Structure formats: structure tokens, C-alpha cells
Amino acid sequence: MASQEKVLSVNNLVINFKTDNGMLKAVRDISFDLNRGETLCIVGESGSGKSVTSKAIMGILANNAIVEHGNIIYRGENLLEISEDEFYKIRGHKIGMIFQDPLSSLNPIVRIGKQITEAMLINSDKLKLMYNDLISDDLIRYKNTLSKRNIEIANEKRKLETFISELAAKENTNAQERAADKKAVKEKKLAFKEFEKNTRAQYEKKVKELKAVLEETEKKAKQQVKEYKEKITTEHRARLAELKKKQAMASESEKSGIKEQIDAEKLDYANKLKITKAEAKKRALQIMREVGIPEPERRYKQYPFEFSGGMRQRIVIAIALTASPEILICDEPTTALDVTIQAQILELINKIKAERNLSCIFITHDLGVVANMADRVAVMYAGKIVECGTAEEIFYDPRHPYTWALLSSIPDVDSKEKLEAIPGTPPNMIYPPKGDAFAARSRFAMNIDYRQEPPMFKVSDTHYAATWLLDPHAPKVEMPKIVSERIRISLEEEA
């Protein structure tokens, strides 16, 4: 098992989307941890909230998304409260992401080499990077405090807007009720203005203190960068002068060797100041080899349309790896690929994860993919995690009817049982069902499933499932024969 050091924690996350038809409840109070060096697979049907969760971690939710509750903790910070400046340092650099369709992730009219080196060259000024690193902690504290203040005000404003829209949607109101509503809106607006004024005043002193600290840090950082540049420039000029002196005194046969030393010295000096195009290309070719792209020197100059789907996905993986992230989110990266290429990409992700000790969140609807990737599995349905556990527990001891249904629908050459399709369709999440959301599609549903949402029942220290079937008072129910038969065959093969 991987080390249990947590690198990411999602706690009680609730995400809704404003739509023309009402508020869509996309993610409903989910929690999970990601441990260092492990792969956590999040599995479920389309619309279950998997991709929304990953986009929240990356800070790329749509404009109509509302995070109602919860936090996402990375390195002691809540990613839902940090400023965009801080997210810019995290997104891609610390947390990378591979999307479902590689072609939509690549610019069709830009050569592959340029796309791989783009991020490296944008951040090529090493003196600027050094300066940003020196002021980073104080800048983040200042920006995050401003961001937290603005979020508090924005949340209160959203409550006001919701209140006004609910009153506007009321039907058949008489003149007296309309007058009362108008008065209530006026009072709410005044209360919001007072809240905004008090919140800004509450943060004012802290913001001023942090800004003063930041300005002092910036001053010191500029001096340090200036001294560093002067030092390496003085050393470079001294070495260059010495080599030129040697060149002037050298014989004709020795001059070519000294010229190479002079060129190497100039290149070394340039590389200390910035990432040159030559250095970026060298790193890009190395990563292209790492992800299994043959003839990288030739392929470097080609366009995306000259690559197969599998090769394009390897390029997307290469781009994600250029910044050496510690967390890699793979959002159904093999869905658009055929089965044989899927296997190659999964093997590649596993290989890179092991070599770089990456922590990986792998999102998929295919439990067959999960079997090859997962250390732990979280099964999602209708915006909730309904079962979680180690890969062995989910495959060999599943407890939730939805997990049974997913396992029953996977084609298998060994099992003689007929595949079982999941009846019905997922619920409309603008009007999420009361109780267990899967009850309407489950032949194991009891009366309580339609009335009350089940809690997470503990199966083991690492295995939990939200189903009333685990309640001590529930009747004894056997899992579908096709699932138990597959488990029996798998265990016999392993024995």
C-alpha cells in the first residue's frame, strides 16, 4: 500500500449550477482524501459529478457554478478560497490534468514541439522566477486575505440575489403582499450594504499590515536578485576574459577547442538567466521519449492531425508532465481511444506515476479500467459517493446495489451469466430524489430508501457504503448471481 500521507483532502463539498430551469445539484456533500503515491479512481455514470469535482480541484468550474459548502485542502490551503494568482502557481505546476479528448486539448495549427515547450518558455525568465519565489509566501498571504474578504461579500450578495429572485417568482400575490415584498427587499439591500461595509472594515487593518510586509519583502527580493545577477555576471566575464586570453596565446590547433569552451560558457551563462529555446527543446524531447513517442526529433515539428489518437494523448500527457506536478488528475483520458490503445495509455500512466511518485485521481465510468489502475475506489451516483474502499474491497466485496449494477454490466469472457443493464435513467438533479437516489433503479430498494437518505455504514476501516442494506435491521440480501460468480472465478484464478 502507498504511504498514508495525505496530499489532498476534499471535505463536505457541495456544488450547484444555476440553470434556466432551476438550481442543479451536481455534487452533494462528498469527502475523500488522496494519499501520496496512490491512485484514487472515481467511478460512476455520466452526470454523477465526477468531472465537476475534478474541475473544482483545478479551479476551472464554469461561471454558473456555485460552491455552496465544503473545502479542498492542498498544502494547508483551501483551494476554494485562494486568489487566482495563487491558483496560477498551482494549476499545471503542482496539480496537472489530462482531459478526455486529446484533440480538443491541442491547437490544430501549432506544431507539437511549440505546444510542449510553451509553458516552459512563458516561465523562462529565471531571475523573475527567483524573485517570485522570494516574495511568494507574503504575496499569497496578502492575495488570499483579499480573496477571502471578497468571497464573504460575494456569498452574501448571492444570498440577496436568491432572495430577490424567489420573491419575483411568486405568483398570484395581492397588492399588500407586493408592498411587503418590496419593503423586505429594501431592508435586505440595506443589510447587505451594512455587511459589506463592516466586512471591509474588519479586514482593513490586516490587509494593510500584510501589504506593508509584502512591500518590504519585495524590496529585499529585488536586492537579492540584483546581487545574484551581478555575481554570476562578474564570474562569467572573468571566465570569458580568461578563455579569450588563452585563445590569443594558443596555437591554431588549440584555438578551435578553446572556442568551444567559450561557446559553452556563453550558453551556461544564458541558461542561468533564462530557459533558452534550446534547453526547452531538449527537455521536451526527453519527455516525449518518456511517454513513448518514437522519433521525437522528427515528431517535434509535426502538427496534431499527423498523430493518431493514442499518440495525441501521449502528447497531452507530456505537456502535463513538463512542470513536474505532484498530483495528476486524469479525466477519462482513454474514453476517446480504442481498446488496444487504451491499454497502452493506462500502462504509460502507471509507469510514469511509479517513476515520479505521483498521486493520481483517475476519473472513469469503466470499472474495467479501474481494475488496472486503482489503489482505492470511490463510486459516485447522483452527486454523492455511495461506496468507497480499496480496489480489492470494491471488486471482491461490493456492498452497494449501484456497485453491484456496475459490476453486472461489464462484459466478461469467463462468466456464463447474462449481462444486466441498469434499468431506468439517472435522476433529474434539479429535483434530486428524497432518500437513496438509486432506489428507483434498484430491485433491492426498501420503503426507507424512498424516505430517508442512508448514512455511510462502515464495512471495514477502509470500506464504507451508503446503503440501508447494511443496517442491522435490514433483511438479508444476496448480491446478484453474476457478481458473486465473477468474484468466485477471480478468486479461483488467483489461488
Coordinates of N, CA and C in Angstrom, one line a residue, residues 110-114 116 281 284-286 288-289 292-308 311 315:
V110 N -0.8 24.6 -34.5 CA 0.5 24.8 -33.9 C 1.3 23.5 -33.8
R111 N 2.6 23.6 -34.1 CA 3.4 22.4 -34.1 C 3.4 21.8 -32.6
I112 N 3.6 20.5 -32.6 CA 3.6 19.8 -31.3 C 4.7 20.3 -30.4
G113 N 5.9 20.5 -30.9 CA 7.0 21.0 -30.1 C 6.8 22.3 -29.4
K114 N 6.2 23.2 -30.2 CA 5.9 24.5 -29.6 C 4.8 24.4 -28.5
I116 N 4.4 21.8 -26.5 CA 5.0 21.2 -25.3 C 5.9 22.2 -24.6
K281 N 13.7 22.8 -25.7 CA 13.5 21.7 -26.7 C 14.2 20.4 -26.2
A284 N 11.8 18.9 -23.8 CA 10.6 18.4 -24.4 C 10.9 17.1 -25.1
L285 N 12.0 17.0 -25.8 CA 12.4 15.7 -26.5 C 12.6 14.6 -25.4
Q286 N 13.1 14.9 -24.3 CA 13.3 13.9 -23.2 C 12.0 13.4 -22.7
M288 N 9.1 13.5 -24.4 CA 8.4 12.8 -25.5 C 8.9 11.4 -25.5
R289 N 10.2 11.2 -25.3 CA 10.8 9.8 -25.2 C 10.1 9.1 -24.0
G292 N 6.9 7.7 -24.6 CA 6.8 6.6 -25.7 C 6.5 7.1 -27.1
I293 N 6.9 8.4 -27.4 CA 6.7 8.9 -28.7 C 8.0 8.6 -29.5
P294 N 7.9 7.7 -30.6 CA 9.1 7.4 -31.3 C 9.6 8.5 -32.2
E295 N 10.8 8.5 -32.5 CA 11.4 9.6 -33.4 C 11.0 11.0 -32.9
P296 N 11.3 11.3 -31.6 CA 10.8 12.6 -31.1 C 11.4 13.8 -31.9
E297 N 12.6 13.7 -32.4 CA 13.2 14.9 -33.1 C 12.4 15.2 -34.4
R298 N 11.9 14.1 -35.1 CA 11.0 14.4 -36.3 C 9.6 14.8 -35.9
R299 N 9.1 14.1 -34.9 CA 7.7 14.3 -34.5 C 7.5 15.7 -33.8
Y300 N 8.6 16.2 -33.2 CA 8.6 17.5 -32.6 C 8.1 18.6 -33.5
K301 N 8.3 18.5 -34.8 CA 8.0 19.5 -35.8 C 6.6 19.3 -36.5
Q302 N 5.9 18.2 -36.1 CA 4.7 17.9 -36.7 C 3.5 18.5 -36.0
Y303 N 2.3 18.5 -36.7 CA 1.1 19.0 -36.2 C 0.2 17.9 -35.6
P304 N -0.8 18.3 -34.7 CA -1.6 17.3 -34.1 C -2.3 16.3 -35.0
F305 N -2.8 16.8 -36.2 CA -3.5 15.9 -37.2 C -2.6 14.9 -37.7
E306 N -1.3 15.0 -37.6 CA -0.4 14.0 -38.1 C -0.1 12.8 -37.1
F307 N -0.8 12.9 -36.0 CA -0.7 11.9 -35.0 C -2.0 11.1 -34.8
S308 N -1.9 9.8 -34.4 CA -3.1 9.0 -34.1 C -3.6 9.5 -32.7
M311 N -1.3 8.6 -29.8 CA -0.1 9.5 -29.8 C -0.5 10.9 -29.3
I315 N 1.0 13.0 -26.1 CA 1.5 14.4 -26.2 C 0.8 15.3 -25.0

